[in-house]
Amino acid sequence: MRLTRFYIPTLKEAPAEADVASQKMMMRAGMIRKLAAGIYSTLPLGLRVIRKLENIIREEMNRAGAMEVFMPAVQPSELWVESGRWDVYGKELLRFRDRHDREFCFGPTHEEVITDLVRRDVRSYRDLPLNFYQIQTKFRDEIRPRFGVMRGREFSMKDAYSFDATDDGANKSYEAMRVAYTAIFTRLGLNFRAVEADTGQIGGSFSHEFMVLADSGEDTIAYCGKCEYAANVEKVEIKAPADVESGEALPLEEVSTPKMKTIEEVSGFLKIAPERLIKTLVYKTDTGEFVVALTRGDHDVNNVKLARAVKANEVTMADDAEVFKATNAPSGFLGPIGLTSVKIIADNAVRVLRNAVTGANKKDAHVRNVNHERDFPNATFADIRNVKAGDPCPRCAGGVMGLARGIEVGHIFKLGTKYSEAMRATFLDSEGKEQPMIMGCYGIGVGRTAAAAIEQNHDDKGIIWPSSIAPFDVAVIPLNMDDEAVVKAAEEVYAELMKEGLDPIIDDRDARGGVKFNDADLVGYPAQVVVGKKSLAEGKVEIKNRKTGERVSVAPGEVVAEVRKVIAGY
RNA sequence: CGGGAUGUGGCUCAGCCUGGUAGAGUACUCGCUUCGGGAGCGAGGGGUCGGAGGUUCAAAUCCUCUCAUCCCGACCA
């Protein structure tokens, strides 16, 4: 490709709204332009990256036995009503009506459509298993789109859906996808980790997220330093402490704690470590029910875990008025004692505390020597807290958990029969008995993966593409466009690179060297071949490795081999 | 959805407080010089000052409404 015939509108300064590295660089390198909040156009350079990425995904999906299809972006409401999600999906689902006043949505995912497709034709266990995938534009009307294409509203996603006759088969389909995803992200050259994850709104029985490790990631993952266990903090299991602390349960004792509301204040005032306090929080579920959550003073409630424990879709903290309504006590001085009309969920760590401190359910007072068996026997225990670095690993002996930030680029779910039952996608088994198909679904955020690659691979000058998805393998940079020998040598090198099957771009603009160097560094071609008057006089051209910055001078005939060497090192 | 901020040429921003009819850098066009890390000089083109309404002799500037964009929060009592 010739730069004079290819559109790469680079910018010296990033638009003010860009706040993460990948967004700044994709804008500056002329890969994307914003049309509206969370909605982007992809320019030719960006599309090259996306296509290379998609092709790797396709190859690995096909290898794993999945078949590509293409489903409609616009979906009728009936299917969503049938699956039960029309009412639960909320405002993220973009809904609209056609001219006949029929309701539709712009698909945020395609379980309904694929399930409908399959149930129409598949009748027998002999037709199974099946796995269909597509690469398609989705729309999720996010509350707050941000970070460019990493959290856009309109985005491209590879989604796949498997249908099996047996549970064992479904597990095999799931495993095949886990292997395929590992192959995909490995080929993309990303530093990633597959972690156990919450199934969220999609539903289902178990799932893994594929996380690209980057400090700018929106998710936190916990991993064991010793064994292979890793999970999203929303999911990570926390080992419940085994034995109740020793010691006698002492009589309850009310203490005055004027204006001491927070854990720090109470802990400091009573000179008692936060670990000896029980924090009492009031939550409201999406159905309007109040729940009281208890954790140790030094621990934090994880909303997702709490929601799962009380079988709600979502929980939010109650405000002060709601707190009073639920407990008849002022916030800041809450405790579980005497709360009988509301459900109490306590974290496992609270169970073993002996003689702890809680609020007294009245202003300016707390209670000492609280013990759950005696003082709040109506509590149920569950794992509802956030993991802390240093917590013991739940899966191995002696392992300790660490925390890292990650960008969720892929997510695989074993769905089970949630959709097939709701939508009656059934088949006849070998005994002639009707059974619901067992499903799995598997997504990869295409644009987000490209952005994650940049988050993980850039410097202050620009992007450093993994060679597998670089828009071009190598840039040929003639420095003196008015020097015939330079132009001729550069053109020959360019032609040779193409002939040898590489994907080069030649910067044939009549521009100064500095401009070309800076653009090349910004766009991030893995290798640059610099053809200039001076080195050419000695029969040499220069090859620069974008990642290491190393330059070597070689004869024009050795360029292809040298470029290959550079790319291989990526 | 709550709070905060910002909308001025393609991009980054000044001007607004104190009203007098729009500016800089960069980018773009042309000429000359220059030419291995975002050149210099000269000459140009490009702006309904987000939109609507109001106040005023006069509005980018003051007032009201509205739209858009961004940030923070929606988690620890």
XYZ file of C-alpha atoms (C1' of nucleotides) in Angstrom:
647
model
C 0.000 0.000 0.000
C 1.098 3.540 -0.749
C 0.597 6.111 1.936
C -0.335 8.733 -0.673
C -3.270 6.553 -1.637
C -4.239 5.444 1.835
C -6.096 7.622 4.315
C -4.268 7.962 7.646
C -5.262 11.301 9.168
C -2.876 11.503 12.115
C -3.258 14.179 14.763
C -0.550 15.964 16.689
C -2.803 16.358 19.660
C -5.441 13.998 20.934
C -9.001 15.304 21.301
C -9.571 16.552 24.840
C -12.206 13.920 25.571
C -9.803 10.992 25.198
C -8.689 9.794 28.600
C -6.996 6.438 28.203
C -3.907 5.624 26.160
C -5.659 3.380 23.676
C -8.344 5.960 22.926
C -5.814 8.767 22.501
C -3.647 6.689 20.221
C -6.457 5.275 18.120
C -7.689 8.826 17.551
C -4.223 10.249 16.917
C -3.179 7.438 14.598
C -6.289 7.960 12.494
C -7.875 4.601 13.312
C -11.195 5.811 14.689
C -13.344 8.929 14.918
C -16.188 9.534 17.316
C -19.691 10.144 16.017
C -21.620 10.303 19.307
C -21.077 9.199 22.902
C -19.842 5.628 22.763
C -20.290 5.400 18.989
C -17.287 5.361 16.660
C -16.432 5.154 12.986
C -13.563 2.875 12.065
C -11.190 4.345 9.483
C -9.173 2.312 6.977
C -6.155 1.879 9.239
C -8.303 0.790 12.180
C -10.269 -1.562 9.978
C -7.079 -3.320 8.872
C -6.334 -4.125 12.503
C -9.902 -5.247 13.107
C -9.920 -7.492 10.028
C -6.655 -9.176 10.981
C -8.006 -9.738 14.451
C -11.292 -11.102 13.108
C -9.479 -13.474 10.808
C -7.514 -14.961 13.671
C -10.777 -15.388 15.555
C -12.395 -17.027 12.511
C -9.526 -19.432 11.982
C -9.590 -20.620 15.562
C -13.379 -20.801 15.747
C -13.492 -22.818 12.551
C -10.715 -25.063 13.813
C -12.793 -25.686 16.940
C -15.709 -26.825 14.787
C -17.908 -23.732 14.937
C -19.725 -22.417 11.847
C -20.048 -18.786 10.897
C -23.519 -17.299 10.458
C -24.831 -13.754 10.349
C -27.903 -12.796 12.315
C -29.982 -9.618 12.278
C -28.967 -6.717 14.483
C -32.612 -5.713 14.847
C -34.706 -8.180 16.789
C -38.437 -8.396 17.459
C -39.604 -8.029 21.057
C -41.562 -11.289 20.940
C -38.428 -13.386 21.233
C -37.273 -11.393 24.227
C -40.653 -11.648 25.875
C -40.493 -15.390 25.299
C -37.097 -15.753 26.958
C -38.245 -13.513 29.786
C -35.580 -10.909 29.207
C -37.748 -8.145 27.736
C -38.713 -7.072 31.252
C -35.439 -7.737 33.063
C -32.862 -6.346 30.657
C -33.573 -2.740 31.594
C -32.444 0.452 29.976
C -29.333 -1.054 28.422
C -31.607 -2.605 25.826
C -32.218 -0.082 23.066
C -35.903 -0.442 22.160
C -37.867 1.153 19.352
C -40.972 0.696 17.236
C -41.398 0.264 13.528
C -44.049 2.014 11.404
C -46.628 -0.575 12.388
C -45.923 0.205 16.023
C -44.350 -3.187 16.609
C -41.638 -3.308 19.241
C -38.054 -4.142 18.372
C -34.655 -3.824 19.957
C -31.142 -3.437 18.646
C -29.540 -6.685 19.731
C -27.128 -6.474 22.657
C -26.593 -10.227 22.288
C -28.169 -13.011 20.267
C -29.243 -15.914 22.467
C -32.878 -15.448 21.507
C -32.279 -15.274 17.782
C -29.960 -18.252 17.597
C -32.208 -20.323 19.845
C -35.149 -19.520 17.606
C -33.112 -20.424 14.542
C -32.012 -23.758 15.920
C -35.358 -24.824 17.378
C -37.033 -24.436 14.010
C -34.886 -27.037 12.299
C -33.161 -29.254 14.799
C -35.275 -32.229 15.859
C -32.915 -35.055 16.695
C -29.931 -35.768 18.901
C -28.302 -36.897 15.647
C -28.100 -33.243 14.573
C -26.185 -32.260 17.694
C -23.794 -30.873 18.733
C -23.853 -27.572 16.863
C -21.882 -24.404 17.368
C -22.664 -21.216 15.434
C -20.803 -17.949 15.615
C -20.968 -14.527 14.027
C -19.061 -11.267 14.127
C -21.660 -8.585 14.484
C -22.464 -5.092 15.669
C -24.171 -4.981 19.042
C -25.706 -2.119 20.932
C -25.856 -1.768 24.695
C -27.053 1.577 25.951
C -24.433 1.937 28.707
C -25.089 4.416 31.512
C -21.714 5.944 30.976
C -19.755 5.010 27.891
C -16.048 5.745 28.295
C -12.529 4.782 27.358
C -13.246 5.003 23.624
C -14.033 1.685 22.004
C -13.257 -0.197 25.216
C -16.629 0.654 26.660
C -18.667 1.940 23.771
C -22.382 1.574 23.264
C -22.146 0.294 19.717
C -19.429 -2.293 19.326
C -18.417 -5.319 17.335
C -18.517 -8.686 19.003
C -17.809 -12.234 18.010
C -20.501 -14.306 19.643
C -20.878 -18.063 19.461
C -23.577 -20.417 20.711
C -23.304 -24.143 21.229
C -26.139 -26.683 21.430
C -25.613 -30.132 22.885
C -27.715 -33.177 23.610
C -25.936 -34.151 26.800
C -24.366 -32.383 29.714
C -21.106 -34.135 29.013
C -21.250 -32.907 25.418
C -21.966 -29.366 26.581
C -18.905 -29.499 28.796
C -16.832 -30.662 25.845
C -18.175 -27.787 23.711
C -17.297 -25.375 26.485
C -13.826 -26.812 26.821
C -13.281 -26.568 23.062
C -14.098 -22.859 23.262
C -11.803 -22.370 26.235
C -9.006 -23.918 24.214
C -9.880 -21.851 21.128
C -9.940 -18.619 23.128
C -6.593 -19.409 24.657
C -5.230 -19.989 21.145
C -6.744 -16.728 19.887
C -5.356 -14.484 22.598
C -2.013 -16.248 22.472
C -1.788 -15.638 18.721
C -2.686 -12.004 19.337
C 0.411 -11.750 21.475
C -1.462 -10.584 24.561
C -0.594 -11.114 28.185
C -3.892 -12.523 29.446
C -5.395 -14.806 32.029
C -8.580 -16.883 31.996
C -10.465 -16.385 35.257
C -13.598 -17.853 36.787
C -16.405 -15.348 36.562
C -19.915 -14.414 37.583
C -22.545 -15.246 34.994
C -24.457 -11.978 35.444
C -27.467 -11.161 33.320
C -26.717 -13.704 30.626
C -27.387 -16.405 33.184
C -26.012 -19.892 33.247
C -24.085 -22.279 35.425
C -20.409 -21.425 35.089
C -18.136 -19.209 33.076
C -14.634 -17.934 32.454
C -13.539 -14.438 31.531
C -10.440 -13.808 29.463
C -8.662 -10.840 30.953
C -5.890 -8.852 29.314
C -3.737 -7.628 32.156
C -3.473 -3.836 32.164
C -3.542 -1.228 34.917
C -6.240 0.699 33.063
C -8.569 -2.320 33.191
C -12.031 -1.870 34.667
C -12.128 -5.280 36.346
C -10.176 -6.601 39.265
C -9.096 -10.210 39.258
C -7.732 -12.307 42.084
C -5.188 -15.008 41.436
C -3.319 -17.508 43.543
C 0.435 -17.033 43.596
C 0.970 -20.772 43.939
C -1.660 -22.675 41.944
C -3.678 -21.984 38.781
C -6.744 -20.588 40.529
C -7.819 -17.152 39.276
C -11.202 -15.451 39.375
C -12.955 -12.147 39.025
C -13.388 -10.487 42.421
C -17.141 -10.731 41.868
C -16.767 -14.483 41.820
C -13.639 -15.447 43.740
C -14.270 -17.894 46.531
C -13.037 -16.917 49.925
C -12.058 -19.662 52.275
C -14.385 -19.574 55.264
C -12.492 -19.498 58.561
C -12.845 -22.891 60.191
C -13.215 -22.494 63.906
C -14.998 -20.045 66.123
C -12.569 -18.081 68.209
C -11.983 -19.457 71.664
C -13.179 -17.718 74.778
C -16.375 -17.246 76.726
C -19.236 -15.224 75.341
C -19.388 -12.235 77.697
C -22.569 -10.371 78.604
C -23.702 -7.631 76.227
C -22.535 -4.175 77.223
C -23.790 -0.949 75.695
C -21.223 1.833 75.340
C -21.708 5.481 74.516
C -20.083 6.450 71.192
C -21.220 10.011 70.515
C -20.994 10.951 66.822
C -18.824 7.878 66.121
C -20.315 6.517 62.917
C -17.589 5.066 60.748
C -15.561 1.966 61.434
C -12.426 4.099 61.804
C -14.094 6.434 64.298
C -15.552 3.650 66.419
C -12.368 1.621 66.243
C -10.245 4.602 67.289
C -12.659 5.749 69.999
C -13.031 2.345 71.643
C -9.415 1.395 70.931
C -10.533 -1.830 69.312
C -9.115 -3.134 66.030
C -11.470 -2.899 62.996
C -11.291 -6.709 62.741
C -13.236 -6.905 66.023
C -16.116 -4.797 64.720
C -19.086 -5.980 62.715
C -20.147 -3.572 59.995
C -23.881 -3.438 59.360
C -25.095 -2.244 55.969
C -28.580 -2.020 54.523
C -29.196 -2.908 50.893
C -32.217 -2.820 48.690
C -32.820 -5.473 46.049
C -34.230 -4.833 42.586
C -37.552 -6.132 43.879
C -37.592 -3.510 46.625
C -36.816 -5.850 49.510
C -34.391 -4.725 52.219
C -31.442 -6.875 53.227
C -29.014 -6.305 56.075
C -25.445 -7.317 55.264
C -22.828 -7.907 57.948
C -19.084 -7.973 57.401
C -16.048 -7.691 59.587
C -15.005 -4.056 60.063
C -11.944 -4.376 57.875
C -13.852 -6.146 55.083
C -16.000 -4.759 52.271
C -19.235 -6.103 50.870
C -19.146 -7.171 47.229
C -22.477 -6.201 45.662
C -22.456 -9.002 43.135
C -21.776 -11.672 45.724
C -24.439 -10.238 47.995
C -26.958 -10.166 45.154
C -26.195 -13.801 44.418
C -26.545 -14.734 48.094
C -30.021 -13.202 48.308
C -30.988 -14.386 44.820
C -31.541 -10.869 43.491
C -30.547 -9.457 40.127
C -29.043 -6.429 41.714
C -28.577 -4.800 45.104
C -27.968 -1.137 45.862
C -27.163 0.576 49.117
C -30.142 2.056 50.897
C -30.103 5.776 51.648
C -30.516 7.085 55.201
C -34.304 7.302 54.971
C -34.529 3.741 53.684
C -32.128 2.566 56.377
C -34.458 3.948 59.004
C -37.461 2.408 57.323
C -35.814 -1.020 57.265
C -34.267 -1.041 60.747
C -35.936 1.755 62.668
C -32.425 2.890 63.591
C -30.168 5.760 62.510
C -27.413 4.985 60.022
C -24.017 4.914 61.679
C -25.245 3.010 64.707
C -26.762 -0.077 63.108
C -26.387 -3.569 64.438
C -28.033 -6.949 63.856
C -29.414 -7.402 67.365
C -33.175 -7.362 67.473
C -33.601 -7.047 63.712
C -36.202 -9.701 63.134
C -38.344 -8.255 60.381
C -35.570 -8.086 57.819
C -33.321 -10.703 56.251
C -29.759 -10.711 57.652
C -26.884 -12.052 55.554
C -23.524 -12.223 57.303
C -20.155 -12.859 55.773
C -18.485 -16.127 56.771
C -15.779 -14.207 58.614
C -18.404 -12.815 60.999
C -19.424 -16.301 62.095
C -16.204 -16.959 63.967
C -16.025 -13.641 65.811
C -16.356 -13.796 69.575
C -17.327 -10.751 71.616
C -17.423 -8.339 68.708
C -18.716 -4.755 68.570
C -21.767 -3.575 66.612
C -24.066 -0.575 66.551
C -26.819 -0.501 69.161
C -29.588 0.555 66.767
C -29.879 3.862 68.543
C -28.100 7.166 68.220
C -24.612 7.526 69.703
C -24.298 3.995 71.044
C -22.617 0.701 70.203
C -22.681 -2.716 71.868
C -19.755 -4.840 73.016
C -19.500 -8.623 73.372
C -21.800 -9.485 70.507
C -21.937 -13.192 69.584
C -24.010 -14.418 66.700
C -25.404 -17.670 68.164
C -26.856 -15.796 71.103
C -27.462 -12.293 69.743
C -28.554 -12.643 66.143
C -29.324 -16.308 65.494
C -31.579 -15.373 62.579
C -28.587 -14.490 60.373
C -27.576 -16.715 57.495
C -23.921 -16.939 56.471
C -22.433 -16.655 53.024
C -19.374 -15.442 51.162
C -20.302 -11.822 50.470
C -17.098 -9.863 50.880
C -14.401 -8.569 48.578
C -11.205 -10.552 48.493
C -8.141 -8.839 49.958
C -4.586 -9.321 48.794
C -3.043 -11.838 51.146
C -6.208 -13.898 51.723
C -5.512 -17.642 51.628
C -6.220 -19.492 48.377
C -9.452 -21.535 48.516
C -8.069 -24.250 46.238
C -4.574 -25.075 47.414
C -2.691 -25.269 50.677
C -0.427 -22.365 51.447
C -1.293 -20.271 48.392
C -1.937 -16.578 48.872
C -4.200 -14.433 46.712
C -2.967 -11.391 44.811
C -4.950 -8.768 42.896
C -4.496 -7.386 39.377
C -6.411 -5.175 36.973
C -7.719 -6.611 33.733
C -9.681 -5.768 30.610
C -12.380 -8.333 29.873
C -11.891 -9.223 26.217
C -13.640 -12.588 26.151
C -16.268 -14.391 28.177
C -17.474 -17.970 27.863
C -20.572 -19.315 29.596
C -22.126 -22.667 30.070
C -25.749 -21.624 29.841
C -27.437 -24.936 30.471
C -31.108 -25.032 29.529
C -32.197 -21.539 30.591
C -33.016 -20.399 27.064
C -33.818 -23.734 25.508
C -36.445 -24.372 28.175
C -37.931 -20.895 28.040
C -38.058 -20.985 24.256
C -38.726 -24.720 23.912
C -35.656 -25.557 21.864
C -35.895 -29.300 22.199
C -34.845 -32.489 20.436
C -35.668 -36.159 20.654
C -33.000 -38.265 22.314
C -32.134 -41.818 21.292
C -35.035 -43.101 23.317
C -37.496 -40.836 21.601
C -37.827 -38.601 24.613
C -38.059 -34.825 24.215
C -35.193 -32.928 25.896
C -34.119 -29.274 26.040
C -30.827 -28.587 24.325
C -27.927 -27.704 26.575
C -26.427 -24.424 25.511
C -23.249 -22.442 25.874
C -22.400 -18.961 24.693
C -19.043 -17.425 23.983
C -18.159 -13.782 23.275
C -15.127 -11.762 22.256
C -15.171 -7.970 22.107
C -13.397 -7.267 18.845
C -12.760 -3.532 19.174
C -12.075 -3.870 22.850
C -9.443 -6.487 22.150
C -7.687 -4.135 19.748
C -7.822 -1.386 22.385
C -6.546 -3.791 25.043
C -3.625 -4.671 22.774
C -2.719 -0.978 22.706
C -3.139 -0.562 26.452
C -0.653 -3.351 26.888
C 1.705 -2.350 24.080
C 2.548 1.323 23.708
C 5.103 3.930 24.691
C 5.097 7.726 24.766
C 5.557 7.891 20.990
C 2.658 5.655 20.060
C 1.418 2.135 19.500
C 3.630 -0.961 19.382
C 1.401 -3.464 17.617
C 1.762 -7.185 18.133
C 2.835 -8.306 14.655
C -0.237 -10.533 14.248
C -2.608 -7.559 14.143
C -0.373 -4.671 13.042
C -2.115 -2.759 10.231
C 1.009 -3.275 8.112
C 4.062 -5.406 8.858
C 6.587 -2.816 7.834
C 6.807 0.796 6.673
C 9.267 1.700 3.925
C 10.404 5.276 4.459
C 12.244 7.044 1.615
C 13.696 10.218 3.082
C 14.424 12.185 -0.067
C 11.569 12.054 -2.519
C 13.450 14.313 -4.942
C 16.422 11.941 -5.103
C 15.870 9.412 -7.875
C 18.242 6.842 -6.435
C 16.528 6.953 -3.047
C 13.049 6.639 -4.541
C 14.140 3.819 -6.818
C 15.810 1.874 -4.001
C 12.784 2.352 -1.739
C 10.391 1.205 -4.468
C 12.508 -1.885 -5.089
C 12.570 -2.751 -1.396
C 8.806 -2.221 -1.221
C 8.175 -4.438 -4.246
C 10.438 -7.137 -2.861
C 8.665 -7.129 0.511
C 5.314 -7.551 -1.226
C 6.630 -10.289 -3.457
C 7.862 -12.166 -0.421
C 4.396 -12.149 1.097
C 4.836 -9.394 3.653
C 2.339 -6.574 4.099
C 4.298 -3.318 3.624
C 3.288 0.309 3.326
C 5.542 2.830 1.620
C 5.498 6.410 2.890
C 5.799 8.062 -0.523
C 4.585 11.444 0.680
C 6.751 14.423 -0.159
C 7.296 15.138 3.526
C 10.260 15.670 5.776
C 11.892 12.721 7.489
C 10.788 13.794 10.943
C 7.150 13.758 9.926
C 7.433 10.267 8.501
C 9.359 8.915 11.486
C 6.881 10.289 13.956
C 3.869 9.014 12.040
C 5.455 5.578 11.724
C 6.184 5.435 15.458
C 2.659 6.620 16.260
C 0.917 4.094 14.031
C 3.222 1.385 15.325
C 4.370 -0.711 12.358
C 6.605 -3.420 13.867
C 9.477 -2.572 11.482
C 10.591 0.500 9.561
C 12.917 0.408 6.548
C 14.595 3.800 6.181
C 16.069 4.627 2.772
C 18.156 7.796 2.825
C 20.731 9.475 0.637
C 23.635 9.082 3.023
C 23.380 5.394 3.884
C 22.403 4.537 0.314
C 25.687 6.048 -0.858
C 27.314 3.248 1.143
C 24.924 0.705 -0.347
C 22.900 0.324 2.836
C 19.405 0.900 4.145
C 18.431 1.033 7.792
C 15.941 -1.189 9.568
C 14.401 -0.076 12.817
C 12.652 -2.300 15.311
C 9.693 -0.319 16.693
C 9.580 -2.198 19.963
C 13.262 -2.160 20.903
C 14.289 0.916 18.945
C 17.292 -1.006 17.597
C 18.553 -0.095 14.118
C 20.681 -2.146 11.807
C 22.149 -1.233 8.410
C 21.916 -3.852 5.696
C 22.217 -4.091 1.932
C 18.851 -3.708 0.151
C 18.945 -7.383 -0.799
C 18.917 -8.425 2.844
C 15.928 -6.337 3.839
C 13.308 -9.095 3.648
C 15.286 -11.457 5.845
C 16.046 -8.716 8.333
C 12.423 -7.549 8.494
C 11.325 -11.128 9.060
C 13.793 -11.357 11.901
C 12.366 -8.214 13.518
C 8.762 -9.401 13.211
C 9.631 -12.843 14.531
C 10.973 -11.229 17.671
C 7.566 -9.776 18.509
C -30.085 8.815 37.674
C -27.363 12.583 41.268
C -23.183 16.138 41.428
C -19.433 19.033 38.667
C -17.441 21.109 34.287
C -17.080 22.356 29.192
C -19.070 23.724 24.125
C -15.135 29.583 19.908
C -12.029 27.208 12.156
C -10.069 19.940 11.244
C -7.173 19.555 16.321
C -5.384 22.176 21.087
C -6.919 26.541 23.308
C -7.222 32.263 24.500
C -11.080 36.036 24.544
C -16.364 35.996 28.508
C -15.458 38.481 34.858
C -15.694 44.493 33.021
C -20.907 43.908 26.132
C -18.509 47.547 20.952
C -19.286 42.498 16.054
C -13.279 37.036 16.759
C -7.752 35.632 17.878
C -3.147 32.308 18.713
C -0.656 27.636 17.915
C -1.175 23.555 14.842
C -3.302 21.586 10.344
C -4.593 23.090 5.100
C -3.359 25.978 -0.028
C 0.460 28.732 -3.002
C 5.668 30.621 -3.636
C 10.888 30.672 -2.333
C 14.547 28.470 0.735
C 15.314 23.970 3.435
C 15.479 18.430 3.568
C 17.910 11.743 8.596
C 13.373 12.897 14.070
C 6.907 16.938 13.615
C 11.612 23.254 9.121
C 12.019 28.939 7.959
C 10.075 33.261 5.597
C 6.118 35.396 2.845
C 1.114 35.240 0.925
C -3.786 32.909 1.445
C -8.563 30.028 2.397
C -11.537 28.459 6.375
C -15.601 30.169 12.193
C -24.251 30.444 12.144
C -18.578 31.565 18.924
C -23.505 24.239 20.249
C -29.033 25.751 19.451
C -33.466 28.796 20.669
C -35.389 32.862 23.096
C -34.598 37.335 25.992
C -32.060 42.067 27.875
C -29.491 46.093 25.120
C -28.357 51.205 20.428
C -25.004 46.877 20.361
C -24.201 39.922 22.786
C -18.917 34.906 21.922
C -19.414 38.025 26.455
C -25.302 39.251 30.583
C -30.194 36.286 31.593
C -33.582 31.945 30.611
C -34.433 27.442 28.357
C -32.493 23.527 25.539
C -29.019 20.128 23.191
C -24.335 17.861 23.252
C -19.730 16.272 25.340
C -16.570 15.037 29.359
C -15.430 14.045 34.568
C -16.908 12.222 39.505
C -20.473 9.305 42.095
C -24.115 5.789 42.368
C -19.612 0.999 47.748
C -18.968 0.430 52.999
C -22.957 4.413 57.077
